[in-house]
PDB file of C-alpha atoms in Angstrom:
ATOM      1  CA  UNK A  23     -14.923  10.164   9.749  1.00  0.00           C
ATOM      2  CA  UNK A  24     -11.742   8.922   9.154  1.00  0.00           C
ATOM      3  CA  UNK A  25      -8.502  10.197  10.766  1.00  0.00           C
ATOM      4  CA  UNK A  26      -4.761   8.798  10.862  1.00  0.00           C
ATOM      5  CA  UNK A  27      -2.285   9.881  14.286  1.00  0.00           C
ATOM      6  CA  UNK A  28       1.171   9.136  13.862  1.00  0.00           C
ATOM      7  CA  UNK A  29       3.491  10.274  17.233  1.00  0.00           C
ATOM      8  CA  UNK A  30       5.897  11.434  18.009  1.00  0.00           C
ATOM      9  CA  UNK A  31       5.935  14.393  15.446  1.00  0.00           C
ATOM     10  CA  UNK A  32       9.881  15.198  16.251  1.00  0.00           C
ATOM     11  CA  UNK A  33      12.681  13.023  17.992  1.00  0.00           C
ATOM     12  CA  UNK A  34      16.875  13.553  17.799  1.00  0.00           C
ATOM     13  CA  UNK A  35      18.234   9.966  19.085  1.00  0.00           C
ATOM     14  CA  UNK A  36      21.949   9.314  18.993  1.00  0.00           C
ATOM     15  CA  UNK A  37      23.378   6.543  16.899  1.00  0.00           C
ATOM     16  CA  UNK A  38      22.939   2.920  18.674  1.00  0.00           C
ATOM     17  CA  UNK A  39      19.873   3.967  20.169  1.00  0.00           C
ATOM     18  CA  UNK A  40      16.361   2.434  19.656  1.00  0.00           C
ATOM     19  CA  UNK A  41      13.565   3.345  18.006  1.00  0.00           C
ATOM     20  CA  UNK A  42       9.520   3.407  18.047  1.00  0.00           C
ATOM     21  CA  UNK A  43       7.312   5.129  15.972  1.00  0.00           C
ATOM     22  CA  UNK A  44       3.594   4.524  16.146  1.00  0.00           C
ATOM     23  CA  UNK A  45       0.407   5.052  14.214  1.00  0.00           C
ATOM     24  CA  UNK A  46      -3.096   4.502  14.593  1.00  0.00           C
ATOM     25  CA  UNK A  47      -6.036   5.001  12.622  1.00  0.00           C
ATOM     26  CA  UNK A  48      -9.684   5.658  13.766  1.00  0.00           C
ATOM     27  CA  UNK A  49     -13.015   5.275  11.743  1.00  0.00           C
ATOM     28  CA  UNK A  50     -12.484   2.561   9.276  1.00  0.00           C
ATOM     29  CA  UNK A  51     -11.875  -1.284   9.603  1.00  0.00           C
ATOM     30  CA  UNK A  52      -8.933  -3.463   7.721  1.00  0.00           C
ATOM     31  CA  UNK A  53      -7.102  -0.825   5.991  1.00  0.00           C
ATOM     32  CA  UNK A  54      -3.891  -1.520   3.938  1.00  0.00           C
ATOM     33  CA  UNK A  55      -1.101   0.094   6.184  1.00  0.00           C
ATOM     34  CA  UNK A  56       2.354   1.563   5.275  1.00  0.00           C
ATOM     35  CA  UNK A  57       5.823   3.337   6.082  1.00  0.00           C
ATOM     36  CA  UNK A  58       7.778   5.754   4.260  1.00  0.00           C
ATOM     37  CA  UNK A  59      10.833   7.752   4.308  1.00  0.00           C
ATOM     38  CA  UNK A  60      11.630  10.820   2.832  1.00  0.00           C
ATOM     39  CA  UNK A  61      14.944  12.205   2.922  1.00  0.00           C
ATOM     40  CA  UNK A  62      15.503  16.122   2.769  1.00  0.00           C
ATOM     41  CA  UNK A  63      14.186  16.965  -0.488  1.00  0.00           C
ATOM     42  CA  UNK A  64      13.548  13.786  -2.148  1.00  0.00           C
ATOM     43  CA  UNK A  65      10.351  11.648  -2.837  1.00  0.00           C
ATOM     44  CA  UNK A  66       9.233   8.883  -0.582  1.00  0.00           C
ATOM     45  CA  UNK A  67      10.278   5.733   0.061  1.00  0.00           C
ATOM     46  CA  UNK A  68       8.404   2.859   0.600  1.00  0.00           C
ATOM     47  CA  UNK A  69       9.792   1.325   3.787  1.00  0.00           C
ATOM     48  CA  UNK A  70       6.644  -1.593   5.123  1.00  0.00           C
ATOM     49  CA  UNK A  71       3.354  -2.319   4.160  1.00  0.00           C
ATOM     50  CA  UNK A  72       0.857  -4.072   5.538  1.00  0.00           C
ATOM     51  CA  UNK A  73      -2.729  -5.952   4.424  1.00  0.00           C
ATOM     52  CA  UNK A  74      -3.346  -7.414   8.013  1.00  0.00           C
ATOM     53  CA  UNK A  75      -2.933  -8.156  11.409  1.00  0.00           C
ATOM     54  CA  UNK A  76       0.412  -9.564  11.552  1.00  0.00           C
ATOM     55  CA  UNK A  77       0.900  -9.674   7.720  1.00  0.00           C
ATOM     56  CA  UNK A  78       3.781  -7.108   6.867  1.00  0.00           C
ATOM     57  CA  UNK A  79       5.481  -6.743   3.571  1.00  0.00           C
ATOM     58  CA  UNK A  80       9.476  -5.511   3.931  1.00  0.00           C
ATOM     59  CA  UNK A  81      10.358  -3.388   0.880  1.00  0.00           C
ATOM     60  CA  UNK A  82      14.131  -2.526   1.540  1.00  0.00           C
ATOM     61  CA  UNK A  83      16.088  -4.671   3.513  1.00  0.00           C
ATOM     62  CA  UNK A  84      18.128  -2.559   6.621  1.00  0.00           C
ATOM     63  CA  UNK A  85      17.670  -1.997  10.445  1.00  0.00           C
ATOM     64  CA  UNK A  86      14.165  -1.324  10.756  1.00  0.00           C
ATOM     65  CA  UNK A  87      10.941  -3.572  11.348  1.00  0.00           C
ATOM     66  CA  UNK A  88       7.343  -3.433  11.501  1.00  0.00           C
ATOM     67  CA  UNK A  89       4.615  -4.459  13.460  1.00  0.00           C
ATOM     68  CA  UNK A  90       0.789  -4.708  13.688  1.00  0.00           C
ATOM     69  CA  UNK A  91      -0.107  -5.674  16.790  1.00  0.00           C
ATOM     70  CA  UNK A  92      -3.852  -4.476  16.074  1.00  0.00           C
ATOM     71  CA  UNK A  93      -5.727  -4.251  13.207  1.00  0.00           C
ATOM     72  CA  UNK A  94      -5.450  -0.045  12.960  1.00  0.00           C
ATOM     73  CA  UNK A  95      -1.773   0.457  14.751  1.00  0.00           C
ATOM     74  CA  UNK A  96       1.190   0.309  12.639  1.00  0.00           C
ATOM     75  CA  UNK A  97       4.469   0.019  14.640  1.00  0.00           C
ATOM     76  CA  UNK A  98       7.946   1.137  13.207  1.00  0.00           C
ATOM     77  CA  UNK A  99      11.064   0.035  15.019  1.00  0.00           C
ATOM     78  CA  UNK A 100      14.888  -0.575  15.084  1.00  0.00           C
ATOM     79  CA  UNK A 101      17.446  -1.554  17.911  1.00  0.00           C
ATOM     80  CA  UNK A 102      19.891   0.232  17.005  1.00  0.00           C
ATOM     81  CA  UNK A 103      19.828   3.124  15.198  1.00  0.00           C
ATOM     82  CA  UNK A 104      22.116   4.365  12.364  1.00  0.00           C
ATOM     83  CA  UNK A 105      23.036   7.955  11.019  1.00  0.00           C
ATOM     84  CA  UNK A 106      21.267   6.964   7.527  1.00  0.00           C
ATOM     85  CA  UNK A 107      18.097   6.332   9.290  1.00  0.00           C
ATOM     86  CA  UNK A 108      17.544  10.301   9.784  1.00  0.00           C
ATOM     87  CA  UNK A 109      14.587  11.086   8.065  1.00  0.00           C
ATOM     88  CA  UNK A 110      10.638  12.226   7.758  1.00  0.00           C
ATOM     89  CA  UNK A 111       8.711   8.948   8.221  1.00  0.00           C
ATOM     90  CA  UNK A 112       5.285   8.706   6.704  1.00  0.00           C
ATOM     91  CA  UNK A 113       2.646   6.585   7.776  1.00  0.00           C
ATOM     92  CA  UNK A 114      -0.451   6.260   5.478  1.00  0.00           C
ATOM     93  CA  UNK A 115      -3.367   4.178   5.195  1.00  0.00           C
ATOM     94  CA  UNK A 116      -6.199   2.936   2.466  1.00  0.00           C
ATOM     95  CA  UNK A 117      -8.945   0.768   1.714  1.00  0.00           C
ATOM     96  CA  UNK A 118      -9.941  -0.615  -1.241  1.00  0.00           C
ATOM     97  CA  UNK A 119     -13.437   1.126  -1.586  1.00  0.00           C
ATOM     98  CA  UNK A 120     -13.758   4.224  -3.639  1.00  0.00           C
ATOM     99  CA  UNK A 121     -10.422   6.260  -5.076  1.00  0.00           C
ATOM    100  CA  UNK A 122      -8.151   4.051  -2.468  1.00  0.00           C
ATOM    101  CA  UNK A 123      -6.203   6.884  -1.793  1.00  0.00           C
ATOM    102  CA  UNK A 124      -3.371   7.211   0.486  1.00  0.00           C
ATOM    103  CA  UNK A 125      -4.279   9.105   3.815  1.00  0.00           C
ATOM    104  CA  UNK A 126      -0.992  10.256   5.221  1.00  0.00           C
ATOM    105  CA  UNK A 127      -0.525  10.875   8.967  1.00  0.00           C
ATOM    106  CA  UNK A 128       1.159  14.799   9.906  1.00  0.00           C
ATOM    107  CA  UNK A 129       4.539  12.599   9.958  1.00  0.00           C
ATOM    108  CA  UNK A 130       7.457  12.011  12.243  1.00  0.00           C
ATOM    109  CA  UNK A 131      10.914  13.588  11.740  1.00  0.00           C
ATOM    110  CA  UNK A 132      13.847  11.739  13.415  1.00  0.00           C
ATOM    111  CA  UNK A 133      16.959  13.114  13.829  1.00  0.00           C
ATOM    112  CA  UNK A 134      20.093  10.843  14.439  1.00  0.00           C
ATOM    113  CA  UNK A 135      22.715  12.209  15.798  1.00  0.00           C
TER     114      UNK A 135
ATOM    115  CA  UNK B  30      13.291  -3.802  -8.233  1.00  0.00           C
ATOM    116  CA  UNK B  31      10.352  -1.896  -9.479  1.00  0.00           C
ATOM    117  CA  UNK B  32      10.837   1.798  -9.775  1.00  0.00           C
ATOM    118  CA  UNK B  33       8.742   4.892 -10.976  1.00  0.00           C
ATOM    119  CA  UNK B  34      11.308   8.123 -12.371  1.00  0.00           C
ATOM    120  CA  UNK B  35       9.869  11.846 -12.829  1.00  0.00           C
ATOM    121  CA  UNK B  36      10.870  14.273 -14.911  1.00  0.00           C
ATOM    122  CA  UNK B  37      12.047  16.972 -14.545  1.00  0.00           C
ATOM    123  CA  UNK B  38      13.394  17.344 -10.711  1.00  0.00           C
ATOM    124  CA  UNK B  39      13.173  20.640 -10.608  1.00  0.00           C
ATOM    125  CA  UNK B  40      10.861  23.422 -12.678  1.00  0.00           C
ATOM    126  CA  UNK B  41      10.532  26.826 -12.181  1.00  0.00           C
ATOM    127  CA  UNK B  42       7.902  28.766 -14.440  1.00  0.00           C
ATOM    128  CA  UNK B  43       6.688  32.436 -14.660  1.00  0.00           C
ATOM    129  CA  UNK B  44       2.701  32.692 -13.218  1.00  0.00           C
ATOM    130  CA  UNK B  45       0.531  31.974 -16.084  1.00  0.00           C
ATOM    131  CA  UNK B  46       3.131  29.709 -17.836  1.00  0.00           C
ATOM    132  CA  UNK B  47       2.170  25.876 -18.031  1.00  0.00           C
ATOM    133  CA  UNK B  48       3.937  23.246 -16.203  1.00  0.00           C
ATOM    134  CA  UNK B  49       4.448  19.417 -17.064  1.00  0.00           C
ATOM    135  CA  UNK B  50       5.695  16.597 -14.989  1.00  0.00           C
ATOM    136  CA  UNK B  51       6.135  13.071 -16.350  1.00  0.00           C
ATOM    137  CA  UNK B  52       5.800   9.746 -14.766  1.00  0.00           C
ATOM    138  CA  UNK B  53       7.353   6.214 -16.025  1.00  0.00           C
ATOM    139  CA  UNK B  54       7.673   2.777 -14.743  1.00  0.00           C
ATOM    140  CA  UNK B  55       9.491   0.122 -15.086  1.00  0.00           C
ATOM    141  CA  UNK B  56       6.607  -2.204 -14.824  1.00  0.00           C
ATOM    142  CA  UNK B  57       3.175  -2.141 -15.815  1.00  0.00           C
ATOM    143  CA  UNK B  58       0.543  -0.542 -13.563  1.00  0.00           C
ATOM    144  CA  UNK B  59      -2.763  -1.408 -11.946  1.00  0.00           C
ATOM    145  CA  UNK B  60      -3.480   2.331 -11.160  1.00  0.00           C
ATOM    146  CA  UNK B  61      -1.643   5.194 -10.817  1.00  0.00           C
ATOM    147  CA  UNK B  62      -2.194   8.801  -8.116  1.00  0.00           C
ATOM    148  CA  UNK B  63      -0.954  11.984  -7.933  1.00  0.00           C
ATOM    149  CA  UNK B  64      -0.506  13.706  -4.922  1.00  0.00           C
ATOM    150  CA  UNK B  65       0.795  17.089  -3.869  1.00  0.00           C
ATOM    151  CA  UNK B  66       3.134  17.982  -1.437  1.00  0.00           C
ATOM    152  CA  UNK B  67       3.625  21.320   0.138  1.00  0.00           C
ATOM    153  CA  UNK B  68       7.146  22.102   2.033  1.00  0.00           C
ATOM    154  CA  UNK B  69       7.012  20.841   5.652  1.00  0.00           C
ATOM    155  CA  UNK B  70       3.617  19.020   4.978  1.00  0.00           C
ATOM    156  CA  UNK B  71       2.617  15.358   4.178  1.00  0.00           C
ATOM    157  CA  UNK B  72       1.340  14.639   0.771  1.00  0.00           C
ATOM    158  CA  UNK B  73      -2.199  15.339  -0.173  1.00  0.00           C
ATOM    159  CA  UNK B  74      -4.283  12.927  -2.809  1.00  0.00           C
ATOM    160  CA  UNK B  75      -4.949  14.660  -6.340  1.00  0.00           C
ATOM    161  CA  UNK B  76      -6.371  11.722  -8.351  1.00  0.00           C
ATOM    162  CA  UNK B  77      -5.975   8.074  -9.366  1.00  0.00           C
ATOM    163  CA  UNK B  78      -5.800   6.733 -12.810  1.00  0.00           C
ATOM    164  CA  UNK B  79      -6.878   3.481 -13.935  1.00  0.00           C
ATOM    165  CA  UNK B  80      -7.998   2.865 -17.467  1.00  0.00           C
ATOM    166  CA  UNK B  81      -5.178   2.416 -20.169  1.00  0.00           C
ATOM    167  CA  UNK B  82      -5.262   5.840 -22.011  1.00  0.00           C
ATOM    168  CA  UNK B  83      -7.309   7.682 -19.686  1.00  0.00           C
ATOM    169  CA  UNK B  84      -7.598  11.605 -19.024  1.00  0.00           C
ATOM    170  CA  UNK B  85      -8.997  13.207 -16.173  1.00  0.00           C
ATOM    171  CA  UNK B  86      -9.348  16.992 -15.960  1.00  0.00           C
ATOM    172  CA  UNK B  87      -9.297  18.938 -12.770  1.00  0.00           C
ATOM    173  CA  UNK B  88      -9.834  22.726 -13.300  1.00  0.00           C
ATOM    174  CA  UNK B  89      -6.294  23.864 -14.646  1.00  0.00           C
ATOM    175  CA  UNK B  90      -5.385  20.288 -14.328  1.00  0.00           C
ATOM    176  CA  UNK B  91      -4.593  17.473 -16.574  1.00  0.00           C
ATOM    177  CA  UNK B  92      -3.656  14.016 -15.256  1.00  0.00           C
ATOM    178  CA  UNK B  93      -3.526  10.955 -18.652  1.00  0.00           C
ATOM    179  CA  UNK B  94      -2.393   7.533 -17.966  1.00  0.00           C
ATOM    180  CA  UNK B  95      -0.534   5.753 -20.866  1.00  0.00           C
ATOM    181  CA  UNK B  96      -1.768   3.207 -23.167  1.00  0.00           C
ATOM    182  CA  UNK B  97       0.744   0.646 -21.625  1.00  0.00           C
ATOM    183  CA  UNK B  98      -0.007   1.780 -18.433  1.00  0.00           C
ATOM    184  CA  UNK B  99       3.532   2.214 -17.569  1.00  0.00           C
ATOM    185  CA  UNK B 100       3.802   5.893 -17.915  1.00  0.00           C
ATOM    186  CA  UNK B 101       1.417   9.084 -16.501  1.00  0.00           C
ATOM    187  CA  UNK B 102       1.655  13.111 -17.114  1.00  0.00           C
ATOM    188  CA  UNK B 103       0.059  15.677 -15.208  1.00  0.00           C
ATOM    189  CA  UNK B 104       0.106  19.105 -17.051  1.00  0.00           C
ATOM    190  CA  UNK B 105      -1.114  22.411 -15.291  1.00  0.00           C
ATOM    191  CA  UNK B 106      -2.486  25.414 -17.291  1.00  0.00           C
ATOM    192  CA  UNK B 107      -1.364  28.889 -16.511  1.00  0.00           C
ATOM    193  CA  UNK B 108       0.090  28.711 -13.534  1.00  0.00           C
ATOM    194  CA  UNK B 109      -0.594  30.102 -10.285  1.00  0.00           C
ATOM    195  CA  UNK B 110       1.707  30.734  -7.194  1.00  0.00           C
ATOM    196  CA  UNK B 111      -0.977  28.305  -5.220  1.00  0.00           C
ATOM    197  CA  UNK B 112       0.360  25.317  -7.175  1.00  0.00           C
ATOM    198  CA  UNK B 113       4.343  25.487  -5.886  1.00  0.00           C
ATOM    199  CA  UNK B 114       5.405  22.561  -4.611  1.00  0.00           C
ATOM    200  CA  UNK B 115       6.767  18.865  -5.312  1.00  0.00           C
ATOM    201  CA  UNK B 116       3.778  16.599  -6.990  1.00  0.00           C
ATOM    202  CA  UNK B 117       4.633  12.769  -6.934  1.00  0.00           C
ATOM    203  CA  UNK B 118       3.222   9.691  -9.072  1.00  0.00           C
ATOM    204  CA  UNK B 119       2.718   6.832  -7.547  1.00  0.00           C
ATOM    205  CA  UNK B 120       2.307   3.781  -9.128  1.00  0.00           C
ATOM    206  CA  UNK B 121       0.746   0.673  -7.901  1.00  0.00           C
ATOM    207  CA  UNK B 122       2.529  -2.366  -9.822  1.00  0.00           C
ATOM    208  CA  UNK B 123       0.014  -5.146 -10.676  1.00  0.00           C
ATOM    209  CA  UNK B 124      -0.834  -7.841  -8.476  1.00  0.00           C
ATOM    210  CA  UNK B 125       0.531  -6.166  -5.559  1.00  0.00           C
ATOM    211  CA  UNK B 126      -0.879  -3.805  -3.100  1.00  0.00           C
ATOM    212  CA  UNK B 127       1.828  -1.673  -3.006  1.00  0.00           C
ATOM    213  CA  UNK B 128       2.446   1.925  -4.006  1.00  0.00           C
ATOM    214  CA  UNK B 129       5.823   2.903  -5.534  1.00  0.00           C
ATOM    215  CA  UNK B 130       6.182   6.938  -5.148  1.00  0.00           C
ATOM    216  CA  UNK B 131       7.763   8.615  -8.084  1.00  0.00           C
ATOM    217  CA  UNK B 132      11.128  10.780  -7.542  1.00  0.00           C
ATOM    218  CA  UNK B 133       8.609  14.137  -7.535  1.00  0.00           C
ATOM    219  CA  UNK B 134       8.932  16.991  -9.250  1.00  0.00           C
ATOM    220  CA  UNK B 135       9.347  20.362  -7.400  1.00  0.00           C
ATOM    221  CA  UNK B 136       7.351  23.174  -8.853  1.00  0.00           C
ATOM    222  CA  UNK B 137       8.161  27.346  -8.057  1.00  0.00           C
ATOM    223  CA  UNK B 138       6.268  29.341  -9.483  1.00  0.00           C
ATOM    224  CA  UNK B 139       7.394  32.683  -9.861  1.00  0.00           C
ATOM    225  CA  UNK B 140       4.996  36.211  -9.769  1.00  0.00           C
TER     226      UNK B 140
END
């Protein structure tokens, strides 16, 4: 079966510092990749997606970048990081086969402080 | 840029009232999900709509995709205090592979 592991689960970085948030997923080959944000309370942001190894899609322009090294790791990083960037970041995955739903990963919540 | 609004933000009910949320996009839609989203989790897939005018019926729900396919409703029958918390559309625009979440709508439901 399919399963989706996003680490770290929590981090508090100070402002300037950098970032890396990874995600993997296991059982299933050339899935459609992507990053969100959600800020206390609100609905989710799409941040990157991605349809392949090395292809990423930017959605909002700001700080942050994305990798995919592999075909089943999804990087998020920035250099320096900004009070703004606080948040719950999402990373999900899907294929194309059956409903193509979104299988979110238990998500990371960064802190900046 | 493309964006997908719900209505209302917020809605409390009494248990065994109905509930409505409603989707709408500025662009037209290849497909559109619902997920569900409980406080401190991630969200959690409902359905996916894809046919202009289409209903799908869960149990107590109902999920119905426009006839433009630009707008979605998901309406809940008699309530229960398992359904609280904040349900999202998201709609994938055509020709892209993306999914734009909708603002969500967070549901209490009160005993």
């Amino acid at each position: 079966s399919q399963t989706i592991h996003q680490w770290p689960a929590t981090l508090v970085q100070p402002v300037g510092s950098p970032l890396s948030l990874e995600c993997t997923v296991e059982g299933t080959s050339n899935p459609n990749l992507y990053w969100y944000r959600q800020a206390a309370g609100r609905g989710l942001q799409l941040l990157f997606y991605s349809v392949g190894i090395g292809q990423i899609s930017s959605e909002v322009p700001q700080n942050l970048s994305a990798s995919r090294p592999q075909d089943r790791q999804f990087i998020l990083s920035s250099k320096k990081l900004l009070l703004s960037d606080s948040g719950f970041y999402l990373c999900a995955w899907r294929t194309e086969q059956d409903t193509g739903e979104l299988f979110f990963g238990e998500g990371s919540r960064l802190t900046v402080l | 840029g493309q964006q997908v609004m719900q209505i209302p933000q917020y809605q409390h009910v009494q248990e065994g009232e109905d509930f409505t949320t409603y989707c709408n996009s500025s662009t037209t839609l290849s497909n559109i999900q619902w997920y569900k989203q409980r406080p401190g989790g991630h969200p959690v897939f409902l359905i996916q709509l894809v046919k202009s005018g289409e209903v799908k019926k869960q149990k107590r729900l109902t999920f119905q995709f426009g006839e433009a396919k630009k707008n979605s409703s998901l309406h809940i029958t008699a309530t229960q205090t398992t359904d609280v918390g904040t349900y999202f559309c998201a709609g994938r625009p055509s020709g892209t592979y993306k999914y734009i979440f909708g603002t969500g709508t967070r549901l209490k439901v009160l005993a």
